[in-house]
Coordinates of C-alpha atoms and ligand atoms in Angstrom, one line a residue:
X16 CA -3.7 22.1 30.0
X17 CA -6.8 19.9 31.4
X18 CA -9.5 22.2 33.4
X19 CA -12.8 21.0 34.9
X20 CA -14.5 22.4 32.0
X21 CA -12.0 20.7 28.9
X22 CA -12.0 17.6 28.5
X23 CA -8.9 15.6 28.4
X24 CA -9.3 15.0 25.1
X25 CA -7.4 16.1 22.2
X26 CA -7.5 16.7 18.8
X27 CA -4.9 15.9 16.2
X28 CA -4.8 16.7 12.0
X29 CA -2.1 15.4 9.6
X30 CA -2.0 17.1 7.1
X31 CA -0.5 17.5 3.5
X32 CA 0.3 16.9 -0.5
X33 CA -1.3 13.6 -2.4
X34 CA 1.4 11.2 -1.5
X35 CA 2.8 13.5 1.8
X36 CA 2.0 10.2 3.8
X37 CA -0.4 10.9 6.0
X38 CA -1.7 7.6 6.5
X39 CA 1.6 5.7 7.2
X40 CA 2.6 8.4 9.6
X41 CA -1.6 9.1 10.9
X42 CA -0.6 4.9 11.8
X43 CA 2.4 5.1 12.9
X44 CA 1.6 8.3 15.6
X45 CA -1.5 6.9 17.0
X46 CA 0.5 2.8 17.6
X47 CA 3.3 5.2 19.5
X48 CA 0.6 7.0 21.8
X49 CA -1.3 3.8 22.2
X50 CA 2.2 2.1 23.4
X51 CA 2.7 4.8 25.7
X52 CA -0.8 4.5 27.1
X53 CA -3.2 6.8 25.7
X54 CA -6.5 5.8 24.4
X55 CA -6.4 7.2 20.6
X56 CA -8.9 7.3 18.2
X57 CA -7.5 7.2 14.6
X58 CA -9.3 8.3 11.9
X59 CA -9.6 9.7 8.2
X60 CA -10.9 12.3 6.1
X61 CA -13.0 12.1 3.5
X62 CA -14.4 8.8 5.2
X63 CA -14.3 8.1 8.9
X64 CA -18.4 7.0 9.2
X65 CA -20.4 5.0 7.2
X66 CA -21.8 8.4 5.3
X67 CA -18.5 9.2 4.6
X68 CA -17.0 6.3 3.1
X69 CA -20.0 6.8 0.4
X70 CA -19.7 10.4 0.0
X71 CA -15.8 9.4 -0.4
X72 CA -16.8 7.2 -3.4
X73 CA -19.0 10.0 -5.1
X74 CA -15.9 12.3 -4.5
X75 CA -13.2 10.3 -6.0
X76 CA -15.0 8.8 -9.0
X77 CA -12.5 8.7 -11.4
X78 CA -14.8 9.6 -14.3
X79 CA -17.9 11.3 -15.0
X80 CA -18.9 15.0 -15.0
X81 CA -16.1 17.6 -12.6
X82 CA -17.7 18.4 -9.7
X83 CA -18.1 22.1 -9.3
X84 CA -15.9 23.4 -6.8
X85 CA -18.8 24.4 -4.3
X86 CA -20.6 21.1 -4.7
X87 CA -17.1 19.4 -4.1
X88 CA -17.1 21.5 -0.1
X89 CA -20.6 20.9 0.4
X90 CA -19.6 17.3 0.1
X91 CA -16.5 17.1 2.0
X92 CA -18.5 19.2 4.9
X93 CA -21.3 16.9 4.9
X94 CA -19.2 13.9 5.4
X95 CA -17.8 16.3 7.9
X96 CA -20.4 16.9 10.2
X97 CA -21.5 13.2 10.5
X98 CA -17.9 12.6 10.8
X99 CA -17.7 15.3 13.8
X100 CA -20.9 14.5 15.2
X101 CA -20.8 10.7 15.4
X102 CA -16.6 10.4 15.8
X103 CA -14.4 13.2 17.0
X104 CA -17.0 15.1 19.4
X105 CA -17.9 11.7 21.6
X106 CA -14.4 10.9 21.4
X107 CA -12.7 14.4 22.7
X108 CA -15.1 14.5 25.2
X109 CA -14.7 11.0 26.2
X110 CA -10.7 12.2 26.9
X111 CA -9.3 10.1 23.7
X112 CA -6.9 11.8 21.8
X113 CA -8.2 12.0 18.3
X114 CA -5.5 11.3 15.3
X115 CA -7.3 12.0 12.1
X116 CA -5.5 12.2 8.6
X117 CA -6.5 15.1 7.3
X118 CA -9.9 17.3 8.3
X119 CA -11.1 21.1 8.0
X120 CA -7.8 22.5 6.1
X121 CA -7.8 20.2 3.4
X122 CA -11.2 22.1 2.3
X123 CA -9.5 25.2 2.9
X124 CA -6.5 24.4 0.2
X125 CA -7.7 21.9 -2.2
X126 CA -11.2 23.9 -2.8
X127 CA -9.7 27.2 -1.2
X128 CA -6.2 27.5 -2.6
X129 CA -7.0 25.4 -5.5
X130 CA -10.1 25.5 -6.6
X131 CA -10.5 29.2 -6.2
X132 CA -13.8 29.1 -3.7
X133 CA -13.7 32.0 -1.5
X134 CA -11.5 31.3 1.9
X135 CA -14.3 33.2 3.6
X136 CA -17.2 31.2 2.2
X137 CA -15.6 28.0 3.1
X138 CA -14.6 28.9 6.2
X139 CA -18.6 29.6 7.4
X140 CA -19.3 26.2 6.0
X141 CA -16.3 24.4 8.0
X142 CA -18.0 26.2 11.0
X143 CA -21.1 25.1 10.0
X144 CA -19.6 21.4 9.6
X145 CA -17.0 20.9 12.3
X146 CA -19.6 23.1 15.5
X147 CA -16.1 24.8 16.0
X148 CA -14.4 21.5 16.9
X149 CA -11.1 22.8 16.0
X150 CA -7.7 20.6 16.4
X151 CA -4.9 21.4 19.2
X152 CA -2.1 20.8 16.8
X153 CA -2.2 20.1 13.1
X154 CA 1.5 18.8 11.6
X155 CA 1.4 19.9 8.0
X156 CA 3.9 16.7 6.0
X157 CA 5.1 19.1 3.5
X158 CA 6.8 18.0 0.1
X159 CA 6.8 19.1 -3.6
X160 CA 3.6 18.7 -5.2
X161 CA 5.9 16.7 -7.9
X162 CA 7.4 14.0 -5.5
X163 CA 3.8 13.5 -3.5
X164 CA 2.3 12.8 -7.4
X165 CA 5.3 10.3 -8.5
X166 CA 4.5 8.2 -5.1
X167 CA 1.0 7.6 -6.4
X168 CA 0.2 4.3 -8.0
X169 CA -2.3 4.1 -10.3
X170 CA -4.5 2.1 -7.2
X171 CA -4.3 5.4 -5.4
X172 CA -5.0 8.0 -7.9
X173 CA -8.1 10.0 -7.6
X174 CA -10.3 12.9 -9.3
X175 CA -7.8 15.2 -7.7
X176 CA -4.5 13.6 -9.6
X177 CA -5.7 12.4 -12.8
X178 CA -8.3 16.1 -13.4
X179 CA -5.7 18.8 -12.1
X180 CA -2.6 19.7 -13.1
X181 CA 0.4 20.4 -11.4
X182 CA -0.2 24.4 -11.2
X183 CA -3.0 23.0 -9.2
X184 CA -1.3 20.6 -6.9
X185 CA 1.4 23.3 -6.4
X186 CA -1.8 25.8 -5.2
X187 CA -2.4 22.9 -2.9
X188 CA 1.0 23.1 -1.2
X189 CA 1.3 26.5 -1.4
X190 CA -2.1 27.0 0.3
X191 CA -1.3 24.6 3.2
X192 CA 2.4 26.7 3.6
X193 CA 0.7 29.6 4.4
X194 CA -1.6 28.8 6.8
X195 CA 0.8 26.8 8.4
X196 CA 2.8 29.9 8.9
X197 CA -0.3 32.1 9.9
X198 CA -1.0 30.1 13.2
X199 CA 2.4 28.9 14.3
X200 CA 0.6 28.0 17.5
X201 CA -1.7 25.4 16.0
X202 CA 0.3 24.1 12.8
X203 CA 4.0 22.8 13.0
X204 CA 5.5 22.3 9.1
X205 CA 7.4 18.2 9.1
X206 CA 9.8 17.9 6.0
X207 CA 7.9 14.7 4.5
X208 CA 10.8 14.6 1.5
X209 CA 12.6 12.0 4.1
X210 CA 12.4 8.4 5.3
X211 CA 9.5 7.6 7.5
X212 CA 11.6 6.6 10.6
X213 CA 12.8 10.8 10.1
X214 CA 9.4 12.1 9.6
X215 CA 8.0 10.2 12.4
X216 CA 10.7 11.5 14.8
X217 CA 9.3 14.7 14.2
X218 CA 5.6 14.2 13.9
X219 CA 5.9 12.5 17.5
X220 CA 8.4 15.7 18.4
X221 CA 5.1 18.0 17.5
X222 CA 2.8 16.6 19.2
X223 CA 3.9 16.2 22.8
X224 CA 3.4 20.1 23.7
X225 CA -0.3 19.4 23.6
X226 CA -0.6 16.1 25.3
X227 CA -2.8 16.0 28.2
X228 CA -0.3 17.6 31.3
X229 CA 1.0 15.7 33.8
X230 CA 0.6 12.6 32.4
X231 CA 3.4 9.6 33.0
X232 CA 2.5 8.5 29.2
X233 CA 3.4 12.2 28.1
X234 CA 6.6 12.2 29.2
X235 CA 7.3 8.2 27.6
X236 CA 6.2 9.8 24.7
X237 CA 8.9 12.5 24.8
X238 CA 11.8 10.1 25.1
X239 CA 10.4 8.2 22.1
X240 CA 13.1 7.3 19.5
X241 CA 11.2 6.3 16.6
X242 CA 12.2 2.3 15.2
X243 CA 15.6 1.7 13.9
X244 CA 14.5 0.6 10.7
X245 CA 14.8 3.1 7.8
X246 CA 11.8 2.7 5.4
X247 CA 10.9 5.1 2.5
X248 CA 6.9 6.3 2.5
X249 CA 5.2 5.0 -0.3
Ligands
TMP13 P1 -6.4 11.3 0.2 O1 -5.6 11.1 -0.6 O2 -5.9 11.6 2.1 O3 -7.5 10.1 0.4 O4 -7.8 12.1 -0.1 C1 -8.8 12.1 -0.7 C2 -9.0 13.9 -1.7 O5 -9.7 14.4 -0.8 C3 -6.9 14.7 -2.0 O6 -7.0 14.7 -3.1 C4 -7.7 15.6 -1.4 C5 -9.1 15.5 -1.2 N1 -9.7 16.1 0.0 C6 -10.4 17.5 -0.3 O7 -10.1 18.0 -1.7 N2 -11.3 18.2 0.4 C7 -11.4 17.8 1.6 O8 -12.0 18.6 2.3 C8 -10.2 16.3 2.1 C9 -10.6 16.2 3.1 C10 -10.0 15.9 0.7

């Protein structure tokens, strides 16, 4: 709800295992919101800033020495600190709707549930990086780890698919589901093992409740139908 001390901006994050279609759904959600008159900022992690893109290259390198999981968490969160300071916080302060493919919950899922770093340690790191900026709504695009990994092409394979085994990806998925179950006010779980249009319908429905109130655009989004042409997510 918009109040005098709360800017009208809203923060929506899209999370999920590798190959769950986050990039596509974030793009289509942003486009759907823009069509209905919202001022939307579409962004992603890791990345979203120049420094973030440089760190992304380092983090995704498909060879070299194994990265220590705490070093991993600190690097992802260095990128996040820059992303929040330079991109997300100013957009929220300006009243924009921020849609981010991945945010802090990815650190908890991958470095925490996946790699075994203590979740409390990660929460402290995340609190420093985000300065308390938190999504109003987080959509979990859920699908079996095997299905997500099968969707990866040689061009989109990163260190996370080539160095980590299926058990790791199963822990990541279970971690996402556990976080979603523990905070159902913020999280909405969407079955991502369907056509992109079916998934988009649920993604749009999941954000309607957090859009700024008393806005004509909000009503238009609530009435919207996903485009008729069905296509499978990549
Ligand atoms: P992407 O596939 O969405 O581009 O993300 C790249 C990888 O980075 C993905 O396997 C998940 C991983 N990741 C983390 O391990 N921790 C994080 O905090 C973030 C944002 C991503």
